[in-house]
Coordinates of C-alpha atoms and ligand atoms in Angstrom, one line a residue:
M1 CA -53.1 -158.1 -24.7
S2 CA -49.5 -158.1 -23.4
K3 CA -47.0 -160.3 -25.1
I4 CA -44.6 -163.1 -24.6
I5 CA -41.9 -162.8 -27.3
V6 CA -40.1 -166.1 -27.9
M7 CA -36.7 -166.0 -29.6
M8 CA -36.1 -169.3 -31.4
G9 CA -33.3 -170.6 -33.6
A10 CA -30.3 -173.0 -33.5
P11 CA -27.5 -172.5 -31.0
G12 CA -25.5 -169.5 -32.3
A13 CA -28.3 -168.1 -34.4
G14 CA -28.1 -164.8 -32.5
K15 CA -31.1 -165.2 -30.2
G16 CA -29.2 -163.7 -27.2
T17 CA -27.7 -160.8 -29.2
Q18 CA -31.1 -159.8 -30.6
A19 CA -33.0 -160.4 -27.4
R20 CA -30.7 -158.0 -25.5
L21 CA -31.3 -155.3 -28.2
I22 CA -35.1 -155.9 -28.2
A23 CA -35.1 -155.7 -24.4
E24 CA -33.3 -152.3 -24.5
R25 CA -35.6 -150.9 -27.1
C26 CA -39.0 -152.3 -25.8
G27 CA -38.3 -152.2 -22.1
Y28 CA -39.3 -155.9 -21.6
P29 CA -37.1 -158.1 -19.5
Q30 CA -35.0 -160.7 -21.3
I31 CA -35.3 -164.1 -19.7
S32 CA -32.3 -166.3 -20.8
T33 CA -32.7 -169.8 -19.5
G34 CA -29.1 -170.5 -20.5
D35 CA -27.9 -167.6 -18.3
I36 CA -30.1 -168.6 -15.4
L37 CA -28.9 -172.2 -15.5
R38 CA -25.2 -171.0 -15.8
E39 CA -25.8 -169.0 -12.6
M40 CA -27.4 -172.0 -10.8
A41 CA -24.5 -174.2 -12.0
R42 CA -22.1 -172.0 -9.9
A43 CA -23.7 -173.3 -6.6
D44 CA -21.8 -176.0 -4.8
T45 CA -24.9 -178.2 -4.5
P46 CA -26.0 -181.5 -6.1
L47 CA -28.3 -179.6 -8.4
G48 CA -25.6 -177.1 -9.3
H49 CA -23.2 -179.9 -10.2
E50 CA -25.8 -181.7 -12.3
I51 CA -26.6 -178.6 -14.3
K52 CA -22.9 -177.8 -14.8
A53 CA -22.2 -181.3 -16.1
T54 CA -25.3 -181.2 -18.4
Q55 CA -24.5 -177.8 -19.9
A56 CA -20.8 -178.7 -20.4
A57 CA -21.9 -181.8 -22.3
G58 CA -24.3 -179.9 -24.5
R59 CA -27.3 -181.8 -23.4
L60 CA -30.7 -180.4 -22.3
V61 CA -31.4 -179.8 -18.6
S62 CA -34.5 -181.6 -17.4
D63 CA -38.0 -180.2 -18.0
E64 CA -38.7 -180.4 -14.2
V65 CA -35.9 -177.9 -13.5
L66 CA -36.9 -175.7 -16.3
A67 CA -40.6 -175.7 -15.1
E68 CA -39.5 -174.5 -11.6
I69 CA -37.3 -171.7 -13.1
M70 CA -40.0 -170.5 -15.5
L71 CA -42.9 -170.5 -13.0
A72 CA -40.8 -168.5 -10.6
R73 CA -39.2 -166.0 -13.0
T74 CA -42.3 -165.2 -15.1
S75 CA -44.4 -164.4 -12.0
Q76 CA -42.0 -161.5 -11.1
P77 CA -43.5 -158.0 -11.3
D78 CA -41.2 -156.9 -14.1
C79 CA -42.9 -159.5 -16.4
R80 CA -46.4 -158.0 -16.0
D81 CA -46.5 -156.1 -19.3
G82 CA -44.6 -158.7 -21.3
Y83 CA -41.2 -160.5 -21.6
I84 CA -38.7 -162.0 -24.0
L85 CA -37.8 -165.6 -23.8
D86 CA -34.4 -166.5 -25.0
G87 CA -33.8 -170.3 -25.0
F88 CA -37.2 -171.5 -23.9
P89 CA -39.2 -173.5 -24.8
R90 CA -37.0 -176.3 -26.2
T91 CA -39.1 -179.4 -25.8
L92 CA -42.7 -180.4 -26.2
E93 CA -43.2 -180.5 -22.5
Q94 CA -41.8 -177.0 -22.1
T95 CA -44.1 -175.8 -25.0
R96 CA -47.1 -177.1 -23.1
L97 CA -46.0 -175.3 -19.9
L98 CA -45.6 -172.1 -21.8
E99 CA -49.1 -172.3 -23.2
D100 CA -50.4 -172.8 -19.7
I101 CA -48.4 -169.8 -18.4
A102 CA -49.6 -167.6 -21.3
K103 CA -53.2 -168.6 -20.7
R104 CA -53.0 -167.9 -16.9
Q105 CA -51.3 -164.6 -17.4
E106 CA -53.6 -163.6 -20.3
K107 CA -50.7 -163.0 -22.7
S108 CA -50.3 -163.9 -26.3
I109 CA -47.3 -165.6 -27.7
L110 CA -45.2 -164.4 -30.7
V111 CA -42.4 -166.6 -31.9
L112 CA -39.4 -165.0 -33.8
K113 CA -37.2 -167.5 -35.4
V114 CA -33.7 -166.3 -36.4
V115 CA -32.6 -168.5 -39.3
V116 CA -28.9 -169.2 -39.9
P117 CA -27.4 -172.0 -42.0
R118 CA -25.6 -174.7 -40.1
D119 CA -22.2 -173.9 -41.7
S120 CA -22.1 -170.5 -40.1
L121 CA -23.1 -171.7 -36.6
M122 CA -19.8 -173.4 -35.8
K123 CA -17.8 -170.2 -36.4
R124 CA -20.3 -168.1 -34.4
L125 CA -20.1 -170.5 -31.4
T126 CA -16.4 -171.3 -31.3
G127 CA -15.6 -167.6 -31.8
R128 CA -18.0 -166.3 -29.2
R129 CA -16.7 -164.4 -26.1
T130 CA -18.9 -162.9 -23.4
C131 CA -18.3 -160.1 -21.0
T132 CA -17.9 -161.5 -17.5
R133 CA -19.5 -158.4 -16.0
C134 CA -22.3 -157.1 -18.3
G135 CA -22.9 -160.1 -20.6
E136 CA -22.3 -158.2 -23.8
I137 CA -21.6 -160.8 -26.6
Y138 CA -18.7 -160.6 -29.0
N139 CA -17.1 -162.9 -31.7
I140 CA -13.4 -163.0 -32.3
Y141 CA -13.9 -163.6 -36.0
L142 CA -17.1 -161.7 -36.7
R143 CA -17.6 -159.0 -34.1
P144 CA -14.3 -158.5 -32.2
P145 CA -14.0 -156.1 -29.3
R146 CA -11.8 -153.0 -29.8
V147 CA -9.1 -154.4 -27.4
E148 CA -8.6 -158.2 -27.5
G149 CA -10.2 -160.0 -24.5
I150 CA -11.7 -156.8 -23.0
C151 CA -15.3 -155.6 -23.1
D152 CA -15.9 -152.3 -25.1
L153 CA -18.6 -151.3 -22.7
D154 CA -17.1 -151.7 -19.2
G155 CA -13.5 -152.9 -19.6
A156 CA -14.2 -156.2 -17.9
P157 CA -12.5 -159.4 -19.2
L158 CA -14.2 -161.6 -21.8
A159 CA -14.6 -165.3 -21.3
Q160 CA -15.4 -168.3 -23.5
R161 CA -18.4 -170.5 -22.5
S162 CA -17.4 -174.1 -21.6
D163 CA -20.0 -175.5 -24.1
D164 CA -18.5 -173.5 -27.0
R165 CA -15.8 -176.0 -27.8
A166 CA -16.1 -177.6 -31.2
E167 CA -16.9 -181.1 -29.9
T168 CA -19.7 -179.9 -27.5
V169 CA -21.2 -177.6 -30.2
S170 CA -22.0 -180.7 -32.3
T171 CA -24.0 -182.3 -29.4
R172 CA -25.9 -179.0 -28.9
L173 CA -26.8 -178.8 -32.6
E174 CA -28.0 -182.4 -32.5
A175 CA -30.1 -181.7 -29.4
Y176 CA -31.6 -178.7 -31.2
E177 CA -32.5 -180.7 -34.3
R178 CA -34.0 -183.6 -32.3
S179 CA -36.0 -181.7 -29.5
T180 CA -36.5 -178.1 -30.5
A181 CA -36.7 -177.9 -34.3
P182 CA -40.0 -179.9 -34.4
L183 CA -41.6 -177.2 -32.2
I184 CA -41.2 -174.7 -35.0
D185 CA -43.8 -176.5 -37.0
Y186 CA -46.2 -176.3 -34.1
Y187 CA -45.9 -172.5 -33.9
R188 CA -46.0 -172.2 -37.7
R189 CA -49.2 -174.1 -37.9
S190 CA -50.8 -172.0 -35.2
G191 CA -49.9 -168.8 -37.2
R192 CA -47.6 -167.4 -34.4
L193 CA -44.2 -167.8 -36.1
I194 CA -42.3 -165.2 -38.0
E195 CA -38.9 -166.2 -39.6
I196 CA -36.1 -163.7 -40.0
D197 CA -33.0 -164.2 -42.0
G198 CA -30.2 -164.1 -39.4
E199 CA -27.3 -164.4 -41.9
R200 CA -26.8 -160.6 -42.1
P201 CA -25.2 -157.9 -39.9
V202 CA -26.6 -157.7 -36.4
T203 CA -28.2 -154.2 -37.1
E204 CA -30.0 -155.4 -40.2
V205 CA -31.5 -158.4 -38.4
F206 CA -32.5 -156.1 -35.5
E207 CA -34.2 -153.7 -37.9
D208 CA -36.3 -156.5 -39.4
L209 CA -37.2 -157.7 -35.9
C210 CA -38.3 -154.2 -34.9
A211 CA -40.4 -153.9 -38.0
V212 CA -42.2 -157.1 -37.1
L213 CA -42.7 -156.0 -33.5
E214 CA -44.0 -152.6 -34.5
K215 CA -46.4 -154.1 -36.9
A216 CA -47.7 -156.4 -34.2
G217 CA -48.0 -153.4 -31.9
D218 CA -45.5 -154.7 -29.4
C219 CA -42.8 -152.2 -29.3
Ligands
AP5_1 P1 -28.2 -171.2 -24.2 O1 -27.4 -170.4 -23.4 O2 -29.6 -170.9 -24.4 O3 -27.5 -171.5 -25.6 P2 -28.0 -171.8 -27.1 O4 -29.4 -171.9 -27.3 O5 -27.2 -173.0 -27.5 O6 -27.8 -170.5 -27.8 P3 -26.5 -169.7 -27.7 O7 -26.5 -168.8 -26.5 O8 -25.3 -170.5 -27.9 O9 -26.7 -168.8 -29.1 P4 -27.6 -167.6 -29.4 O10 -28.6 -168.0 -30.5 O11 -28.1 -166.9 -28.2 O12 -26.5 -166.7 -30.2 P5 -25.7 -165.4 -29.7 O13 -26.5 -164.2 -29.8 O14 -24.9 -165.7 -28.4 O15 -28.2 -172.7 -23.6 C1 -27.0 -173.3 -23.1 C2 -27.3 -174.7 -22.4 O16 -28.2 -174.4 -21.3 C3 -28.1 -175.7 -23.3 O17 -27.2 -176.4 -24.1 C4 -28.7 -176.5 -22.2 O18 -27.8 -177.4 -21.6 C5 -29.2 -175.5 -21.2 N1 -30.5 -174.9 -21.5 C6 -30.8 -173.6 -21.7 N2 -32.2 -173.5 -21.9 C7 -32.7 -174.7 -21.7 C8 -34.0 -175.2 -21.8 N3 -35.1 -174.4 -22.1 N4 -34.2 -176.6 -21.6 C9 -33.2 -177.4 -21.3 N5 -31.9 -177.0 -21.2 C10 -31.7 -175.7 -21.4 O19 -24.6 -165.3 -30.9 C11 -23.6 -166.4 -31.1 C12 -22.4 -165.8 -31.7 O20 -22.7 -165.3 -33.0 C13 -21.8 -164.6 -30.9 O21 -20.4 -164.6 -31.0 C14 -22.3 -163.3 -31.6 O22 -21.4 -162.2 -31.5 C15 -22.4 -163.9 -33.1 N6 -23.5 -163.2 -33.8 C16 -24.7 -163.0 -33.4 N7 -25.5 -162.5 -34.4 C17 -24.6 -162.3 -35.5 C18 -24.8 -161.8 -36.8 N8 -25.9 -161.3 -37.2 N9 -23.7 -161.8 -37.6 C19 -22.5 -162.3 -37.2 N10 -22.3 -162.8 -35.9 C20 -23.3 -162.8 -35.1

């Protein structure tokens, strides 16, 4: 049975960093709802403006918008053999939708939770810089590029996300605790959750994730 791999964890836990590596290794597409929404927020439309304001404030975008995105994206041909979800589901309603999608597509769900203590998250988020061309993720304190402000991979400039300012980060962490953390218990109870210590170098976390995926026959 093909798989839906769900990356879970607090903002800044390293979901995106690890999802990119897993996607490269396993050949599944990485579906980042944050990236899709940031792209939609660039449109000069009422929906684009609403998403931009919601993300900048660190609040969650509505379940209706997320449902439209997910139904469209997961029915693309590249998702046929499996895919990696980075940032979805985040609410009970979204969890229900994912169960429906998995059932309809005859796929099983494996949830990988990257666990990082709250104290480390602030440094990770406020120090994050992302390549404006390829999306590679850096951190000015923990994983700096070779040349300041420039991507090692393609030489494009790096940018800071609008929601990575200290005051917005607190709102995002609260939204996570309130709406998303309770879902972890649901997946744990159904035996589909694996927790990985994310407070280690990126390569070590990745090795652990690969071991889990190999054991499950997914990569
Ligand atoms: P989204 O883009 O999904 O942000 P997030 O969940 O807050 O997660 P982040 O991308 O901030 O962190 P990450 O865990 O991916 O960490 P990363 O690998 O980048 O969502 C943004 C917004 O969009 C939401 O607030 C909401 O408004 C909206 N949204 C998205 N999905 C939604 C949904 N389903 N429903 C409703 N609204 C939704 O790493 C972070 C930093 O740490 C980087 O600098 C990295 O270099 C560093 N780092 C990573 N791993 C390590 C390591 N092992 N050691 C040291 N540093 C590390």
